Amino acid sequence: MAQLSSVIGSILRDIISAQHEANLYSLSLSESYGKDGKVKDFQLPNVVVSDMELELKYGIVSTTENQEQQNIKYSKFRQFIKEVCTEAAKTTITSVVSAVLTSDIRRNEEDKRFFYHLKQEEELNKKFRSFLMRNMRNAFDNSLHESLDASTGLVLEEVVVNRLMIVVKKKFLQDTDLSTLFDGVDGNSLRNELETAANSALTDLVKTMSEGQSFKRVKTFPQLDVAVTAEELAKMPEEAIHSFKLKFSPTACNITELDNDNDLDDFVMD
């Protein structure tokens, strides 16, 4: 006797495992053949698990109480992070530009030119905002799960803010194009002031956007204990035997959509 979900899950795992092992074996052969020039271009069989249908006969022995299943809605969370990054880029620019233009640091106006342009020229502001947003989104790729509490589905706000601030520092406040503005003790003090202002603004933003958000899905399912072997089914009345058709169709799946590296290059702050 087994649970129906366990039986189906085992079948799916075996199919995926078979494809994986076939891929690894084909790869190992290609490496071996490549060592000898005579068979370097020898064509290897391309093993593909195509569409298949399986029919599983089972008989229900008993049902147990509903079982609770939980999972995290990562696709929804990824969309949430995109929205956070869009607003974070806008918020960062606003807070930093305001702090620079109202500071009493003694510098040539030329050293503050980029910030004047950001405030006055919408097109430049839009381009730089997009640049920051792309880099912020990239900071979460391949490690999205680290910004979410898997047990509660709640946003780890501090982790999100820290990731955003890494981009703000690296791609904005620590850029060499602004080195003359941040030269000396007073310049370093200004940079620290800007980092504090940006961190505070982003903390408020992430807190506001995360309020009431939970990316945890909870569902309950009845648990079926079933008989699947021929010996077990032979002992059951025909009307108690059911069939389950399982269709398997492998597809290519992109886990993440990464930005082009060219889109993440440094921005010329002129």
Short mmCIF file of C-alpha atoms in Angstrom, two decimals:
data_model
loop_
_atom_site.label_atom_id
_atom_site.label_comp_id
_atom_site.label_asym_id
_atom_site.label_seq_id
_atom_site.Cartn_x
_atom_site.Cartn_y
_atom_site.Cartn_z
CA MET A 1 0.00 0.00 0.00
CA ALA A 2 1.30 3.46 -0.88
CA GLN A 3 0.09 7.02 -1.17
CA LEU A 4 -1.01 8.04 -4.66
CA SER A 5 1.05 11.25 -4.59
CA SER A 6 4.19 9.27 -3.73
CA VAL A 7 3.64 6.85 -6.61
CA ILE A 8 3.12 9.60 -9.20
CA GLY A 9 6.03 11.64 -7.82
CA SER A 10 8.30 8.60 -8.05
CA ILE A 11 7.39 8.02 -11.70
CA LEU A 12 8.10 11.65 -12.61
CA ARG A 13 11.42 11.64 -10.76
CA ASP A 14 12.49 8.46 -12.56
CA ILE A 15 11.69 9.97 -15.98
CA ILE A 16 13.64 13.15 -15.22
CA SER A 17 16.52 11.15 -13.73
CA ALA A 18 16.68 8.95 -16.85
CA GLN A 19 17.00 12.00 -19.11
CA HIS A 20 19.65 13.50 -16.82
CA GLU A 21 21.75 10.32 -16.78
CA ALA A 22 21.51 10.01 -20.56
CA ASN A 23 22.72 13.60 -20.96
CA LEU A 24 25.69 13.03 -18.63
CA TYR A 25 26.67 9.80 -20.38
CA SER A 26 26.51 11.42 -23.81
CA LEU A 27 28.68 14.29 -22.52
CA SER A 28 31.28 11.90 -21.07
CA LEU A 29 31.50 10.06 -24.39
CA SER A 30 31.98 13.30 -26.33
CA GLU A 31 34.90 14.22 -24.06
CA SER A 32 36.49 10.78 -24.52
CA TYR A 33 36.12 10.85 -28.31
CA GLY A 34 37.50 14.38 -28.43
CA LYS A 35 40.85 13.18 -27.10
CA ASP A 36 41.50 11.21 -30.27
CA GLY A 37 41.56 13.12 -33.54
CA LYS A 38 40.24 10.12 -35.50
CA VAL A 39 36.87 10.16 -33.77
CA LYS A 40 36.74 13.81 -32.75
CA ASP A 41 33.74 14.54 -34.98
CA PHE A 42 32.00 11.22 -34.38
CA GLN A 43 28.27 11.85 -34.01
CA LEU A 44 26.77 10.68 -30.73
CA PRO A 45 23.15 9.58 -30.31
CA ASN A 46 20.97 12.42 -29.13
CA VAL A 47 18.79 10.94 -26.41
CA VAL A 48 15.54 12.83 -25.93
CA VAL A 49 12.68 11.73 -23.71
CA SER A 50 9.79 12.84 -25.89
CA ASP A 51 6.08 12.99 -25.16
CA MET A 52 4.87 9.86 -23.41
CA GLU A 53 1.68 8.65 -21.84
CA LEU A 54 1.43 6.20 -18.98
CA GLU A 55 -1.71 4.60 -17.62
CA LEU A 56 -1.57 3.72 -13.94
CA LYS A 57 -4.18 1.40 -12.46
CA TYR A 58 -4.82 1.76 -8.75
CA GLY A 59 -7.37 0.89 -6.14
CA ILE A 60 -8.26 3.15 -3.23
CA VAL A 61 -7.69 1.37 0.05
CA SER A 62 -8.44 4.26 2.40
CA THR A 63 -8.37 8.03 2.76
CA THR A 64 -6.71 9.95 5.53
CA GLU A 65 -7.26 13.45 6.88
CA ASN A 66 -6.48 16.36 4.63
CA GLN A 67 -2.78 17.06 4.36
CA GLU A 68 -1.57 20.65 4.29
CA GLN A 69 0.94 21.53 1.59
CA GLN A 70 2.86 24.78 1.51
CA ASN A 71 5.00 26.40 -1.14
CA ILE A 72 6.43 29.81 -1.97
CA LYS A 73 5.06 31.75 -4.96
CA TYR A 74 8.46 32.69 -6.38
CA SER A 75 7.09 33.92 -9.71
CA LYS A 76 4.94 36.45 -7.86
CA PHE A 77 7.84 37.36 -5.60
CA ARG A 78 10.11 37.94 -8.62
CA GLN A 79 7.52 40.37 -10.02
CA PHE A 80 7.38 42.08 -6.63
CA ILE A 81 11.18 42.52 -6.62
CA LYS A 82 11.03 44.04 -10.11
CA GLU A 83 8.54 46.60 -8.83
CA VAL A 84 10.69 47.28 -5.78
CA CYS A 85 13.77 47.86 -7.96
CA THR A 86 11.87 50.23 -10.22
CA GLU A 87 10.76 52.36 -7.27
CA ALA A 88 14.12 51.98 -5.50
CA ALA A 89 16.03 53.45 -8.45
CA LYS A 90 13.69 56.45 -8.51
CA THR A 91 13.86 56.91 -4.74
CA THR A 92 17.66 56.66 -4.67
CA ILE A 93 18.17 59.30 -7.31
CA THR A 94 15.71 61.67 -5.66
CA SER A 95 17.27 61.38 -2.19
CA VAL A 96 20.89 61.57 -3.39
CA VAL A 97 20.36 64.49 -5.78
CA SER A 98 18.53 66.46 -3.10
CA ALA A 99 21.27 65.81 -0.53
CA VAL A 100 24.08 66.83 -2.90
CA LEU A 101 22.46 70.03 -4.12
CA THR A 102 21.57 71.18 -0.60
CA SER A 103 24.94 70.30 0.96
CA ASP A 104 27.34 73.06 1.96
CA ILE A 105 30.45 71.28 0.63
CA ARG A 106 32.85 73.61 -1.17
CA ARG A 107 33.27 72.40 -4.71
CA ASN A 108 33.22 73.85 -8.21
CA GLU A 109 29.80 73.75 -9.76
CA GLU A 110 31.37 71.53 -12.43
CA ASP A 111 31.80 68.78 -9.81
CA LYS A 112 28.04 68.81 -9.16
CA ARG A 113 27.09 69.04 -12.82
CA PHE A 114 25.84 65.46 -13.12
CA PHE A 115 23.41 66.00 -10.23
CA TYR A 116 22.10 69.25 -11.73
CA HIS A 117 21.52 67.42 -15.00
CA LEU A 118 19.72 64.57 -13.21
CA LYS A 119 17.35 67.07 -11.63
CA GLN A 120 16.72 69.17 -14.73
CA GLU A 121 16.89 66.74 -17.65
CA GLU A 122 14.14 64.13 -17.66
CA GLU A 123 15.74 62.07 -20.44
CA LEU A 124 19.03 61.69 -18.54
CA ASN A 125 17.14 60.95 -15.33
CA LYS A 126 15.15 58.26 -17.14
CA LYS A 127 18.28 56.62 -18.60
CA PHE A 128 20.16 56.61 -15.31
CA ARG A 129 17.07 55.38 -13.46
CA SER A 130 16.79 52.49 -15.91
CA PHE A 131 20.50 51.74 -15.49
CA LEU A 132 20.21 51.53 -11.70
CA MET A 133 17.02 49.48 -11.91
CA ARG A 134 18.62 46.86 -14.18
CA ASN A 135 21.60 46.49 -11.87
CA MET A 136 19.34 46.23 -8.84
CA ARG A 137 17.31 43.48 -10.48
CA ASN A 138 20.49 41.69 -11.45
CA ALA A 139 21.59 41.72 -7.79
CA PHE A 140 18.68 39.37 -6.98
CA ASP A 141 19.10 36.93 -9.86
CA ASN A 142 20.01 33.34 -8.91
CA SER A 143 19.62 34.12 -5.21
CA LEU A 144 16.04 35.33 -5.03
CA HIS A 145 15.21 32.85 -2.26
CA GLU A 146 17.63 34.57 0.12
CA SER A 147 15.34 37.62 0.28
CA LEU A 148 12.31 35.68 1.49
CA ASP A 149 11.52 33.78 4.68
CA ALA A 150 10.64 30.33 3.34
CA SER A 151 8.68 29.39 6.47
CA THR A 152 6.39 32.44 6.52
CA GLY A 153 6.54 33.79 2.96
CA LEU A 154 7.39 37.24 4.32
CA VAL A 155 9.92 39.59 2.74
CA LEU A 156 13.27 39.82 4.52
CA GLU A 157 13.32 43.59 4.32
CA GLU A 158 16.85 44.09 5.65
CA VAL A 159 18.28 41.64 3.10
CA VAL A 160 16.47 43.42 0.26
CA VAL A 161 17.70 46.85 1.38
CA ASN A 162 21.28 45.58 1.73
CA ARG A 163 21.25 44.20 -1.83
CA LEU A 164 19.89 47.47 -3.17
CA MET A 165 22.51 49.46 -1.27
CA ILE A 166 25.34 47.36 -2.70
CA VAL A 167 24.25 48.54 -6.16
CA VAL A 168 23.79 52.15 -5.01
CA LYS A 169 27.34 52.24 -3.67
CA LYS A 170 29.05 50.34 -6.48
CA LYS A 171 27.21 51.81 -9.46
CA PHE A 172 26.55 55.32 -8.15
CA LEU A 173 28.22 56.75 -5.05
CA GLN A 174 31.58 55.00 -5.48
CA ASP A 175 31.87 55.55 -9.22
CA THR A 176 35.20 57.08 -10.23
CA ASP A 177 33.41 59.70 -12.37
CA LEU A 178 32.43 61.39 -9.10
CA SER A 179 35.84 61.13 -7.43
CA THR A 180 36.48 64.90 -7.38
CA LEU A 181 33.20 65.54 -5.56
CA PHE A 182 34.05 63.00 -2.88
CA ASP A 183 37.74 63.86 -2.51
CA GLY A 184 39.17 64.69 0.90
CA VAL A 185 37.68 64.49 4.36
CA ASP A 186 34.68 66.66 3.51
CA GLY A 187 34.01 64.66 0.33
CA ASN A 188 34.15 61.37 2.23
CA SER A 189 31.81 62.83 4.82
CA LEU A 190 29.38 63.82 2.07
CA ARG A 191 29.47 60.33 0.57
CA ASN A 192 28.68 58.82 3.98
CA GLU A 193 25.81 61.28 4.33
CA LEU A 194 24.46 60.26 0.94
CA GLU A 195 24.72 56.56 1.78
CA THR A 196 22.79 57.17 5.00
CA ALA A 197 20.12 59.16 3.17
CA ALA A 198 19.75 56.50 0.47
CA ASN A 199 19.65 53.68 3.02
CA SER A 200 16.97 55.45 5.04
CA ALA A 201 14.86 56.17 1.96
CA LEU A 202 15.14 52.58 0.70
CA THR A 203 14.35 51.14 4.12
CA ASP A 204 11.12 53.15 4.24
CA LEU A 205 10.27 52.18 0.67
CA VAL A 206 10.82 48.44 1.14
CA LYS A 207 8.92 48.48 4.43
CA THR A 208 5.94 50.21 2.83
CA MET A 209 5.87 47.95 -0.24
CA SER A 210 6.27 44.78 1.87
CA GLU A 211 3.46 45.63 4.25
CA GLY A 212 0.72 43.01 4.05
CA GLN A 213 2.64 40.96 1.47
CA SER A 214 3.00 37.21 1.90
CA PHE A 215 4.25 34.92 -0.82
CA LYS A 216 3.34 31.68 0.91
CA ARG A 217 0.61 29.47 -0.57
CA VAL A 218 -1.15 26.94 1.65
CA LYS A 219 -3.43 24.23 0.24
CA THR A 220 -5.03 21.14 1.71
CA PHE A 221 -5.48 17.86 -0.15
CA PRO A 222 -7.05 14.54 0.83
CA GLN A 223 -4.40 11.84 1.14
CA LEU A 224 -5.23 8.61 -0.71
CA ASP A 225 -3.74 5.26 0.27
CA VAL A 226 -3.76 3.06 -2.84
CA ALA A 227 -2.89 -0.41 -4.07
CA VAL A 228 -0.89 -0.50 -7.31
CA THR A 229 0.68 -3.95 -7.65
CA ALA A 230 -0.99 -6.67 -9.72
CA GLU A 231 -1.24 -8.90 -6.66
CA GLU A 232 -3.00 -6.21 -4.64
CA LEU A 233 -5.36 -5.24 -7.47
CA ALA A 234 -6.34 -8.85 -8.09
CA LYS A 235 -7.85 -8.99 -4.61
CA MET A 236 -10.03 -5.91 -5.15
CA PRO A 237 -13.44 -5.73 -6.88
CA GLU A 238 -13.31 -4.34 -10.41
CA GLU A 239 -15.44 -1.31 -9.54
CA ALA A 240 -12.86 -0.27 -6.93
CA ILE A 241 -10.05 -0.05 -9.50
CA HIS A 242 -9.40 3.28 -11.17
CA SER A 243 -6.97 4.35 -13.88
CA PHE A 244 -4.87 7.45 -14.07
CA LYS A 245 -3.36 8.66 -17.35
CA LEU A 246 -0.12 10.56 -17.03
CA LYS A 247 1.24 12.55 -19.99
CA PHE A 248 4.84 13.73 -19.84
CA SER A 249 5.97 16.55 -22.19
CA PRO A 250 9.50 17.85 -21.58
CA THR A 251 10.00 21.57 -22.23
CA ALA A 252 12.90 23.98 -22.08
CA CYS A 253 12.54 26.32 -19.11
CA ASN A 254 14.52 29.48 -18.39
CA ILE A 255 14.74 29.83 -14.62
CA THR A 256 15.82 33.46 -14.79
CA GLU A 257 15.96 36.09 -17.47
CA LEU A 258 19.32 37.79 -17.08
CA ASP A 259 20.06 41.24 -18.38
CA ASN A 260 22.62 41.64 -21.12
CA ASP A 261 26.02 42.38 -19.56
CA ASN A 262 26.23 45.53 -21.69
CA ASP A 263 23.15 46.86 -19.90
CA LEU A 264 24.97 46.58 -16.57
CA ASP A 265 28.14 48.47 -17.49
CA ASP A 266 29.12 51.63 -15.67
CA PHE A 267 27.15 54.76 -16.48
CA VAL A 268 29.14 57.76 -17.72
CA MET A 269 28.26 60.48 -15.20
CA ASP A 270 29.13 63.51 -17.25
#
